[in-house]
Amino acid sequence: MSENLKLGMESLWYGINLWISCLVFLLPLRRKTHFKVRLILSGAVCVLILSGVYYLIENLTDWSYWGQVPLLFITYFSAVLIFYNCVKGKGFGLWYCGVWGTMTFLLVLETSYVLCSPLLGDLGNWLLKILFSVAVNVAIGLTLARWMPEKGQYQIGPRQMVSAWVFCIMSENLFIYAKVDPGAALFNIVLQFYCITLLYLQSALFKKSSMRKELETIQLLWHQQKGQYQLSKETIELINHKCHDLKHQVQAIRAVKDEKERETYLEKIEKSVQIYSAIVRTGNEILDTILTEKSLICENSGIHINCVADGSLLAFMNPVDLYTLFGNALDNAIEAVRKLESKEKRVIDIMLYERQSFLMLQIVNPMCGEVKFEDGLPLTTKAKNGYHGYGMKSMLHTIQKYEGHLTTEVKNGCFYFNVMLPLERDSNKK
């Protein structure tokens, strides 16, 4: 086999091997539409680019350290490109996938070099490389690649991403040194294996930390539900009171012969049944329940709610997240409006609509007094008994979970609560 042909095959194998390692981590994730076409096209582009760069670097430079640095940077960004083109991701998730794809690729490639032997010949060595690559990638695909993502995505923060990049750079350095000094290749392979092991342990630790935070959120929601029970009890008592009044008023009407007096009783009944005007229909059952309950509470407190909402836009939100966001926001608005002496000012405006593929929520209420802000959020006016003040934080956490943005401001004597969430148009999960 000529040297140029051998180098050409090595270059092609370099690109294909990276594509295989990325494929292993792609399969468990949430895929974009036309996944197979995207996978083939992005793989072909990256294989051509990497093969060409590998071939040029082999011909134009020796295997010195600085000669290989550009190749490995291009390798990592090619892996990230494959992930961005084929699967859905949030934040640093796809960059993190690129780290795993690159480190797995380097470990497989370097180990296959060590396993090759002149005794096997060119054909035997190529078969060994292919079988070893398939075996390792299948093993990782059935274990680590399936264990790490949550619901088809990686939830990666800045600290975890930075440490992952550090491990990736270490792995790339070990690969280069193994090429520069083949005698140290076996030792470098062991170190690369340790890097991958540490990266997985780091992922497990961050996942445990995330679970602990989720447990704290659940405990917080439990305390909120406890308060919600009291509000529900008040609502039921209000309905029972109205029904009791209706029963007696109907009985009274039967005995009344005077037309004027009968009209007075009918007006009372009409006022009593106004409670049913509090029932809201938005196109989302969960939002309807929340708004109806809050409307009943407002009706008992002399507060009027103006609601223009397309609840169907909220179909992508988890019910608990929906309750956390709207329940806390409306509780805050009701608490502020109750303090107003003028009943004419006791009004809460709710608007929920779509603008340029974003869900826009705005809740506006008049207020009295001064609001103090910290980090862009209003400070609680309640006593700090351990749970007050978490309402705004839990709402912010929920909004950030959906990659949204929250702003609050006081303008012209009114408090504005504004939320913007990106709408998920592509719900095709393959």
Tab-separated table of C-alpha atoms in Angstrom:
chain	number	residue	atom	x	y	z
A	1	MET	CA	0.000	0.000	0.000
A	2	SER	CA	1.493	3.357	-1.060
A	3	GLU	CA	2.150	6.039	1.558
A	4	ASN	CA	-0.286	8.503	-0.043
A	5	LEU	CA	-3.078	5.921	-0.146
A	6	LYS	CA	-2.353	4.926	3.441
A	7	LEU	CA	-2.416	8.574	4.544
A	8	GLY	CA	-5.647	9.141	2.617
A	9	MET	CA	-7.316	6.208	4.360
A	10	GLU	CA	-6.048	7.405	7.744
A	11	SER	CA	-7.454	10.875	7.027
A	12	LEU	CA	-10.833	9.467	6.009
A	13	TRP	CA	-10.934	7.195	9.063
A	14	TYR	CA	-10.175	10.166	11.313
A	15	GLY	CA	-13.330	11.959	10.147
A	16	ILE	CA	-15.548	8.851	10.116
A	17	ASN	CA	-14.430	7.856	13.608
A	18	LEU	CA	-15.446	11.247	15.026
A	19	TRP	CA	-18.843	10.964	13.312
A	20	ILE	CA	-19.402	7.518	14.879
A	21	SER	CA	-18.478	8.782	18.367
A	22	CYS	CA	-20.863	11.724	17.978
A	23	LEU	CA	-23.618	9.428	16.690
A	24	VAL	CA	-23.445	7.436	19.923
A	25	PHE	CA	-24.321	10.537	21.976
A	26	LEU	CA	-26.826	11.848	19.394
A	27	LEU	CA	-29.225	8.904	19.426
A	28	PRO	CA	-30.684	9.325	22.969
A	29	LEU	CA	-31.334	13.060	22.462
A	30	ARG	CA	-34.379	14.947	21.163
A	31	ARG	CA	-34.001	15.060	17.416
A	32	LYS	CA	-34.763	17.826	14.973
A	33	THR	CA	-37.002	17.270	11.972
A	34	HIS	CA	-35.414	15.378	9.066
A	35	PHE	CA	-32.925	13.894	11.522
A	36	LYS	CA	-31.531	11.260	9.140
A	37	VAL	CA	-30.913	13.777	6.368
A	38	ARG	CA	-29.289	16.199	8.809
A	39	LEU	CA	-27.139	13.400	10.251
A	40	ILE	CA	-25.872	12.266	6.867
A	41	LEU	CA	-25.228	15.780	5.526
A	42	SER	CA	-23.510	17.095	8.665
A	43	GLY	CA	-21.488	13.882	8.909
A	44	ALA	CA	-20.406	14.141	5.284
A	45	VAL	CA	-19.376	17.795	5.654
A	46	CYS	CA	-17.412	17.162	8.847
A	47	VAL	CA	-15.735	14.035	7.437
A	48	LEU	CA	-14.623	15.961	4.340
A	49	ILE	CA	-13.339	18.913	6.378
A	50	LEU	CA	-11.515	16.803	8.966
A	51	SER	CA	-10.084	14.416	6.390
A	52	GLY	CA	-8.746	17.324	4.359
A	53	VAL	CA	-7.289	19.123	7.381
A	54	TYR	CA	-5.732	15.891	8.691
A	55	TYR	CA	-4.165	15.159	5.298
A	56	LEU	CA	-2.754	18.692	4.969
A	57	ILE	CA	-1.333	18.772	8.494
A	58	GLU	CA	0.285	15.366	7.981
A	59	ASN	CA	1.936	16.572	4.792
A	60	LEU	CA	2.837	20.117	5.842
A	61	THR	CA	3.879	19.648	9.490
A	62	ASP	CA	5.570	17.091	11.649
A	63	TRP	CA	3.881	15.551	14.688
A	64	SER	CA	5.034	18.383	16.941
A	65	TYR	CA	2.762	19.775	19.616
A	66	TRP	CA	1.845	23.039	17.885
A	67	GLY	CA	1.395	21.262	14.585
A	68	GLN	CA	-1.559	19.282	15.978
A	69	VAL	CA	-3.334	21.934	18.066
A	70	PRO	CA	-5.323	23.398	15.110
A	71	LEU	CA	-6.466	19.917	14.086
A	72	LEU	CA	-7.887	19.123	17.511
A	73	PHE	CA	-9.648	22.478	17.809
A	74	ILE	CA	-11.275	21.862	14.416
A	75	THR	CA	-12.159	18.349	15.601
A	76	TYR	CA	-14.033	19.654	18.642
A	77	PHE	CA	-15.927	22.350	16.732
A	78	SER	CA	-16.842	19.800	14.054
A	79	ALA	CA	-18.363	17.609	16.764
A	80	VAL	CA	-20.343	20.566	18.134
A	81	LEU	CA	-21.538	21.376	14.602
A	82	ILE	CA	-22.898	17.840	14.181
A	83	PHE	CA	-24.855	18.113	17.446
A	84	TYR	CA	-26.221	21.580	16.645
A	85	ASN	CA	-27.389	20.449	13.234
A	86	CYS	CA	-29.102	17.218	14.339
A	87	VAL	CA	-30.585	17.566	17.829
A	88	LYS	CA	-32.362	20.061	20.057
A	89	GLY	CA	-30.527	21.518	23.011
A	90	LYS	CA	-30.500	24.282	25.583
A	91	GLY	CA	-27.661	26.448	26.844
A	92	PHE	CA	-24.346	24.626	27.022
A	93	GLY	CA	-25.924	21.202	26.420
A	94	LEU	CA	-24.694	20.713	22.855
A	95	TRP	CA	-21.225	22.081	23.636
A	96	TYR	CA	-21.085	19.507	26.429
A	97	CYS	CA	-22.083	16.773	23.982
A	98	GLY	CA	-19.221	17.914	21.772
A	99	VAL	CA	-16.803	17.319	24.652
A	100	TRP	CA	-18.044	13.757	25.114
A	101	GLY	CA	-17.943	13.025	21.403
A	102	THR	CA	-14.397	14.389	21.084
A	103	MET	CA	-13.003	12.628	24.172
A	104	THR	CA	-14.550	9.286	23.197
A	105	PHE	CA	-13.170	9.679	19.686
A	106	LEU	CA	-9.642	10.450	20.933
A	107	LEU	CA	-9.625	7.498	23.334
A	108	VAL	CA	-10.793	5.080	20.625
A	109	LEU	CA	-8.378	6.446	18.022
A	110	GLU	CA	-5.320	6.427	20.266
A	111	THR	CA	-6.042	2.962	21.666
A	112	SER	CA	-6.515	1.555	18.164
A	113	TYR	CA	-3.062	2.907	17.227
A	114	VAL	CA	-1.515	1.067	20.173
A	115	LEU	CA	-3.317	-2.192	19.348
A	116	CYS	CA	-2.060	-2.222	15.762
A	117	SER	CA	0.810	-4.619	15.065
A	118	PRO	CA	3.051	-5.128	12.006
A	119	LEU	CA	2.326	-8.855	12.311
A	120	LEU	CA	-1.324	-8.306	11.345
A	121	GLY	CA	-0.549	-6.496	8.123
A	122	ASP	CA	-2.431	-3.504	6.741
A	123	LEU	CA	-5.735	-5.334	6.218
A	124	GLY	CA	-5.614	-6.965	9.653
A	125	ASN	CA	-4.861	-3.665	11.373
A	126	TRP	CA	-7.750	-1.930	9.594
A	127	LEU	CA	-10.170	-4.675	10.592
A	128	LEU	CA	-8.904	-4.399	14.170
A	129	LYS	CA	-9.416	-0.607	14.194
A	130	ILE	CA	-12.951	-0.889	12.840
A	131	LEU	CA	-14.008	-3.687	15.213
A	132	PHE	CA	-12.483	-1.941	18.233
A	133	SER	CA	-14.139	1.380	17.367
A	134	VAL	CA	-17.553	-0.259	16.909
A	135	ALA	CA	-17.220	-2.279	20.140
A	136	VAL	CA	-16.204	0.696	22.312
A	137	ASN	CA	-18.793	3.063	20.846
A	138	VAL	CA	-21.599	0.512	21.181
A	139	ALA	CA	-20.601	-0.099	24.821
A	140	ILE	CA	-20.613	3.640	25.577
A	141	GLY	CA	-23.845	4.095	23.625
A	142	LEU	CA	-25.623	1.487	25.757
A	143	THR	CA	-24.326	2.913	29.045
A	144	LEU	CA	-22.980	6.450	29.515
A	145	ALA	CA	-24.724	8.004	26.514
A	146	ARG	CA	-28.100	6.743	27.807
A	147	TRP	CA	-27.526	7.443	31.507
A	148	MET	CA	-26.476	11.088	31.357
A	149	PRO	CA	-29.205	13.025	29.479
A	150	GLU	CA	-32.517	13.890	31.141
A	151	LYS	CA	-35.601	13.659	28.936
A	152	GLY	CA	-33.465	13.767	25.824
A	153	GLN	CA	-31.462	16.840	26.828
A	154	TYR	CA	-28.430	17.886	28.854
A	155	GLN	CA	-29.005	20.496	31.549
A	156	ILE	CA	-25.514	22.016	31.816
A	157	GLY	CA	-24.475	25.057	33.825
A	158	PRO	CA	-21.415	27.299	33.301
A	159	ARG	CA	-19.300	25.616	36.016
A	160	GLN	CA	-19.904	22.134	34.640
A	161	MET	CA	-19.165	23.321	31.107
A	162	VAL	CA	-15.868	24.969	32.069
A	163	SER	CA	-14.662	21.859	33.903
A	164	ALA	CA	-15.710	19.712	30.915
A	165	TRP	CA	-13.628	21.925	28.616
A	166	VAL	CA	-10.661	21.477	30.958
A	167	PHE	CA	-10.993	17.680	30.725
A	168	CYS	CA	-11.318	17.933	26.940
A	169	ILE	CA	-8.150	20.032	26.629
A	170	MET	CA	-6.291	17.567	28.864
A	171	SER	CA	-7.474	14.679	26.692
A	172	GLU	CA	-6.376	16.471	23.513
A	173	ASN	CA	-2.959	17.179	25.019
A	174	LEU	CA	-2.534	13.527	25.959
A	175	PHE	CA	-3.431	12.530	22.398
A	176	ILE	CA	-0.815	14.897	20.965
A	177	TYR	CA	1.918	13.720	23.341
A	178	ALA	CA	1.127	10.118	22.461
A	179	LYS	CA	1.708	10.949	18.786
A	180	VAL	CA	4.888	12.892	19.511
A	181	ASP	CA	6.238	10.176	21.836
A	182	PRO	CA	4.752	6.758	20.898
A	183	GLY	CA	6.591	5.153	23.819
A	184	ALA	CA	4.305	6.964	26.279
A	185	ALA	CA	1.094	6.084	24.413
A	186	LEU	CA	-0.066	3.362	26.810
A	187	PHE	CA	0.395	5.622	29.834
A	188	ASN	CA	-1.468	8.427	28.062
A	189	ILE	CA	-4.358	6.082	27.236
A	190	VAL	CA	-4.727	5.263	30.927
A	191	LEU	CA	-4.777	8.984	31.737
A	192	GLN	CA	-7.395	9.590	29.034
A	193	PHE	CA	-9.544	6.846	30.534
A	194	TYR	CA	-9.228	8.581	33.907
A	195	CYS	CA	-10.290	11.883	32.310
A	196	ILE	CA	-13.443	10.277	30.898
A	197	THR	CA	-14.159	8.603	34.244
A	198	LEU	CA	-13.759	11.897	36.110
A	199	LEU	CA	-15.967	13.675	33.578
A	200	TYR	CA	-18.715	11.100	34.137
A	201	LEU	CA	-18.378	11.331	37.932
A	202	GLN	CA	-18.589	15.098	37.635
A	203	SER	CA	-21.781	14.710	35.601
A	204	ALA	CA	-23.241	12.395	38.256
A	205	LEU	CA	-22.384	14.864	41.050
A	206	PHE	CA	-24.019	17.769	39.233
A	207	LYS	CA	-27.084	15.604	38.585
A	208	LYS	CA	-27.334	14.794	42.306
A	209	SER	CA	-27.016	18.485	43.099
A	210	SER	CA	-29.814	19.216	40.624
A	211	MET	CA	-31.991	16.542	42.251
A	212	ARG	CA	-31.361	18.100	45.656
A	213	LYS	CA	-32.461	21.501	44.355
A	214	GLU	CA	-35.535	19.888	42.818
A	215	LEU	CA	-36.379	18.335	46.191
A	216	GLU	CA	-36.079	21.761	47.817
A	217	THR	CA	-38.425	23.135	45.151
A	218	ILE	CA	-40.915	20.336	45.846
A	219	GLN	CA	-40.810	21.153	49.556
A	220	LEU	CA	-41.408	24.799	48.727
A	221	LEU	CA	-44.350	23.874	46.506
A	222	TRP	CA	-45.764	21.760	49.338
A	223	HIS	CA	-45.815	24.810	51.576
A	224	GLN	CA	-47.444	26.770	48.763
A	225	GLN	CA	-50.055	24.043	48.363
A	226	LYS	CA	-50.714	24.252	52.092
A	227	GLY	CA	-51.519	27.942	51.672
A	228	GLN	CA	-53.550	27.117	48.575
A	229	TYR	CA	-55.715	24.757	50.638
A	230	GLN	CA	-56.688	27.642	52.906
A	231	LEU	CA	-57.584	29.782	49.887
A	232	SER	CA	-59.650	26.946	48.417
A	233	LYS	CA	-61.451	26.553	51.730
A	234	GLU	CA	-62.341	30.256	51.677
A	235	THR	CA	-63.594	29.909	48.097
A	236	ILE	CA	-65.862	26.968	48.964
A	237	GLU	CA	-67.214	28.872	51.947
A	238	LEU	CA	-67.974	31.806	49.647
A	239	ILE	CA	-69.872	29.563	47.213
A	240	ASN	CA	-71.816	27.907	50.058
A	241	HIS	CA	-72.739	31.308	51.416
A	242	LYS	CA	-74.009	32.445	48.005
A	243	CYS	CA	-76.047	29.256	47.545
A	244	HIS	CA	-77.558	29.641	51.006
A	245	ASP	CA	-78.594	33.211	50.151
A	246	LEU	CA	-80.122	32.082	46.863
A	247	LYS	CA	-82.181	29.396	48.582
A	248	HIS	CA	-83.739	31.869	51.001
A	249	GLN	CA	-84.264	34.526	48.337
A	250	VAL	CA	-86.129	32.090	46.075
A	251	GLN	CA	-88.374	31.099	48.981
A	252	ALA	CA	-89.020	34.770	49.716
A	253	ILE	CA	-89.965	35.532	46.107
A	254	ARG	CA	-92.646	32.842	46.158
A	255	ALA	CA	-94.421	34.654	48.984
A	256	VAL	CA	-94.063	38.182	47.569
A	257	LYS	CA	-96.998	39.687	45.689
A	258	ASP	CA	-95.774	43.269	45.445
A	259	GLU	CA	-94.038	43.836	42.084
A	260	LYS	CA	-91.512	46.360	43.431
A	261	GLU	CA	-90.485	44.149	46.323
A	262	ARG	CA	-90.187	41.156	43.972
A	263	GLU	CA	-87.889	43.193	41.696
A	264	THR	CA	-85.690	43.973	44.704
A	265	TYR	CA	-85.311	40.274	45.464
A	266	LEU	CA	-84.548	39.515	41.811
A	267	GLU	CA	-81.755	42.099	41.850
A	268	LYS	CA	-80.283	40.385	44.906
A	269	ILE	CA	-80.408	37.023	43.148
A	270	GLU	CA	-78.770	38.518	40.067
A	271	LYS	CA	-75.998	39.909	42.229
A	272	SER	CA	-75.545	36.553	43.937
A	273	VAL	CA	-75.214	34.602	40.690
A	274	GLN	CA	-72.569	37.033	39.435
A	275	ILE	CA	-70.138	34.692	41.118
A	276	TYR	CA	-70.443	32.422	38.083
A	277	SER	CA	-69.142	35.193	35.851
A	278	ALA	CA	-65.834	34.510	37.560
A	279	ILE	CA	-65.522	31.239	35.625
A	280	VAL	CA	-62.793	31.787	33.011
A	281	ARG	CA	-62.365	30.003	29.663
A	282	THR	CA	-58.947	30.455	28.057
A	283	GLY	CA	-58.374	27.185	26.189
A	284	ASN	CA	-56.193	25.688	28.922
A	285	GLU	CA	-57.934	23.751	31.712
A	286	ILE	CA	-55.183	24.310	34.275
A	287	LEU	CA	-55.051	28.048	33.611
A	288	ASP	CA	-58.869	28.162	33.684
A	289	THR	CA	-58.857	26.552	37.136
A	290	ILE	CA	-56.248	28.969	38.488
A	291	LEU	CA	-57.926	32.069	37.063
A	292	THR	CA	-61.401	30.972	38.167
A	293	GLU	CA	-60.274	30.368	41.724
A	294	LYS	CA	-58.426	33.677	41.890
A	295	SER	CA	-61.433	35.439	40.334
A	296	LEU	CA	-63.707	34.037	43.035
A	297	ILE	CA	-61.335	35.300	45.715
A	298	CYS	CA	-61.211	38.697	43.993
A	299	GLU	CA	-65.013	38.837	43.752
A	300	ASN	CA	-65.238	38.391	47.508
A	301	SER	CA	-62.682	41.191	48.029
A	302	GLY	CA	-64.209	43.650	45.582
A	303	ILE	CA	-61.402	43.193	43.045
A	304	HIS	CA	-62.139	43.107	39.312
A	305	ILE	CA	-60.014	41.004	36.936
A	306	ASN	CA	-59.718	41.849	33.237
A	307	CYS	CA	-58.353	38.823	31.402
A	308	VAL	CA	-57.459	38.488	27.726
A	309	ALA	CA	-55.603	35.190	27.404
A	310	ASP	CA	-54.951	32.517	24.803
A	311	GLY	CA	-54.390	29.572	27.122
A	312	SER	CA	-53.637	27.199	24.232
A	313	LEU	CA	-50.184	28.799	24.005
A	314	LEU	CA	-49.302	27.217	27.365
A	315	ALA	CA	-49.656	23.605	26.202
A	316	PHE	CA	-45.880	23.054	26.449
A	317	MET	CA	-45.697	23.960	30.152
A	318	ASN	CA	-45.755	21.472	33.001
A	319	PRO	CA	-48.916	21.844	35.176
A	320	VAL	CA	-46.872	22.456	38.348
A	321	ASP	CA	-44.815	25.114	36.554
A	322	LEU	CA	-48.006	26.703	35.262
A	323	TYR	CA	-49.504	26.841	38.743
A	324	THR	CA	-46.261	28.167	40.241
A	325	LEU	CA	-46.056	30.998	37.708
A	326	PHE	CA	-49.671	32.165	37.579
A	327	GLY	CA	-50.577	31.276	41.165
A	328	ASN	CA	-47.736	33.276	42.693
A	329	ALA	CA	-48.059	36.191	40.256
A	330	LEU	CA	-51.790	36.579	40.912
A	331	ASP	CA	-51.387	36.131	44.669
A	332	ASN	CA	-48.884	39.006	44.659
A	333	ALA	CA	-51.214	41.180	42.565
A	334	ILE	CA	-54.228	40.416	44.792
A	335	GLU	CA	-52.229	41.184	47.935
A	336	ALA	CA	-51.145	44.557	46.500
A	337	VAL	CA	-54.625	45.564	45.270
A	338	ARG	CA	-56.306	44.640	48.563
A	339	LYS	CA	-54.344	47.437	50.245
A	340	LEU	CA	-55.986	50.106	48.070
A	341	GLU	CA	-58.695	52.103	49.824
A	342	SER	CA	-60.452	53.080	46.593
A	343	LYS	CA	-62.507	50.149	45.310
A	344	GLU	CA	-62.507	51.659	41.811
A	345	LYS	CA	-58.750	51.093	41.633
A	346	ARG	CA	-58.951	47.439	42.664
A	347	VAL	CA	-58.351	46.088	39.174
A	348	ILE	CA	-55.946	43.453	37.857
A	349	ASP	CA	-55.233	43.238	34.110
A	350	ILE	CA	-53.974	39.954	32.623
A	351	MET	CA	-52.792	39.640	29.022
A	352	LEU	CA	-51.450	36.432	27.470
A	353	TYR	CA	-50.663	36.442	23.748
A	354	GLU	CA	-48.135	35.481	21.085
A	355	ARG	CA	-45.682	37.872	19.454
A	356	GLN	CA	-43.069	36.753	16.919
A	357	SER	CA	-42.876	33.138	18.190
A	358	PHE	CA	-42.713	34.289	21.817
A	359	LEU	CA	-45.335	33.894	24.523
A	360	MET	CA	-45.940	37.240	26.197
A	361	LEU	CA	-47.526	37.475	29.651
A	362	GLN	CA	-48.265	40.777	31.343
A	363	ILE	CA	-49.995	41.246	34.696
A	364	VAL	CA	-50.646	44.852	35.737
A	365	ASN	CA	-52.098	46.058	39.015
A	366	PRO	CA	-52.362	49.445	40.770
A	367	MET	CA	-50.419	49.718	43.997
A	368	CYS	CA	-49.729	51.957	46.936
A	369	GLY	CA	-46.502	52.538	48.782
A	370	GLU	CA	-42.962	52.003	47.570
A	371	VAL	CA	-41.456	48.840	46.114
A	372	LYS	CA	-37.803	48.061	46.736
A	373	PHE	CA	-35.927	46.032	44.147
A	374	GLU	CA	-32.925	43.751	44.454
A	375	ASP	CA	-31.310	42.196	41.353
A	376	GLY	CA	-34.292	43.365	39.316
A	377	LEU	CA	-36.858	41.625	41.543
A	378	PRO	CA	-39.155	43.230	44.134
A	379	LEU	CA	-38.343	42.477	47.758
A	380	THR	CA	-41.059	40.837	49.829
A	381	THR	CA	-42.918	42.996	52.330
A	382	LYS	CA	-43.815	39.968	54.452
A	383	ALA	CA	-41.987	38.829	57.547
A	384	LYS	CA	-39.153	36.452	56.783
A	385	ASN	CA	-40.447	33.301	58.424
A	386	GLY	CA	-38.532	30.890	56.269
A	387	TYR	CA	-40.762	30.709	53.191
A	388	HIS	CA	-41.993	34.220	52.368
A	389	GLY	CA	-40.037	35.759	49.516
A	390	TYR	CA	-39.638	32.456	47.720
A	391	GLY	CA	-42.667	33.118	45.503
A	392	MET	CA	-40.769	35.469	43.192
A	393	LYS	CA	-37.721	33.185	43.217
A	394	SER	CA	-39.802	30.127	42.332
A	395	MET	CA	-41.410	32.065	39.464
A	396	LEU	CA	-37.986	33.162	38.211
A	397	HIS	CA	-36.738	29.562	38.438
A	398	THR	CA	-39.738	28.372	36.420
A	399	ILE	CA	-39.273	31.058	33.752
A	400	GLN	CA	-35.551	30.304	33.406
A	401	LYS	CA	-36.377	26.607	33.088
A	402	TYR	CA	-38.137	27.453	29.812
A	403	GLU	CA	-35.356	29.855	28.728
A	404	GLY	CA	-37.634	32.804	29.324
A	405	HIS	CA	-37.095	36.333	30.578
A	406	LEU	CA	-38.757	38.148	33.506
A	407	THR	CA	-38.938	41.894	34.068
A	408	THR	CA	-40.751	43.819	36.788
A	409	GLU	CA	-41.210	47.575	37.060
A	410	VAL	CA	-43.317	50.273	38.675
A	411	LYS	CA	-44.742	52.868	36.292
A	412	ASN	CA	-47.494	55.468	36.780
A	413	GLY	CA	-48.573	53.964	40.087
A	414	CYS	CA	-48.902	50.453	38.646
A	415	PHE	CA	-46.788	47.338	39.067
A	416	TYR	CA	-45.905	45.547	35.813
A	417	PHE	CA	-45.037	41.831	35.786
A	418	ASN	CA	-43.756	40.889	32.301
A	419	VAL	CA	-42.745	37.421	31.114
A	420	MET	CA	-41.433	36.376	27.708
A	421	LEU	CA	-41.097	32.667	26.854
A	422	PRO	CA	-39.947	31.131	23.547
A	423	LEU	CA	-42.666	28.984	22.008
A	424	GLU	CA	-41.793	25.441	20.948
A	425	ARG	CA	-43.067	25.221	17.411
A	426	ASP	CA	-41.415	21.911	16.554
A	427	SER	CA	-42.974	19.279	18.767
A	428	ASN	CA	-41.896	16.346	16.607
A	429	LYS	CA	-39.979	14.013	18.872
A	430	LYS	CA	-38.520	11.077	17.054
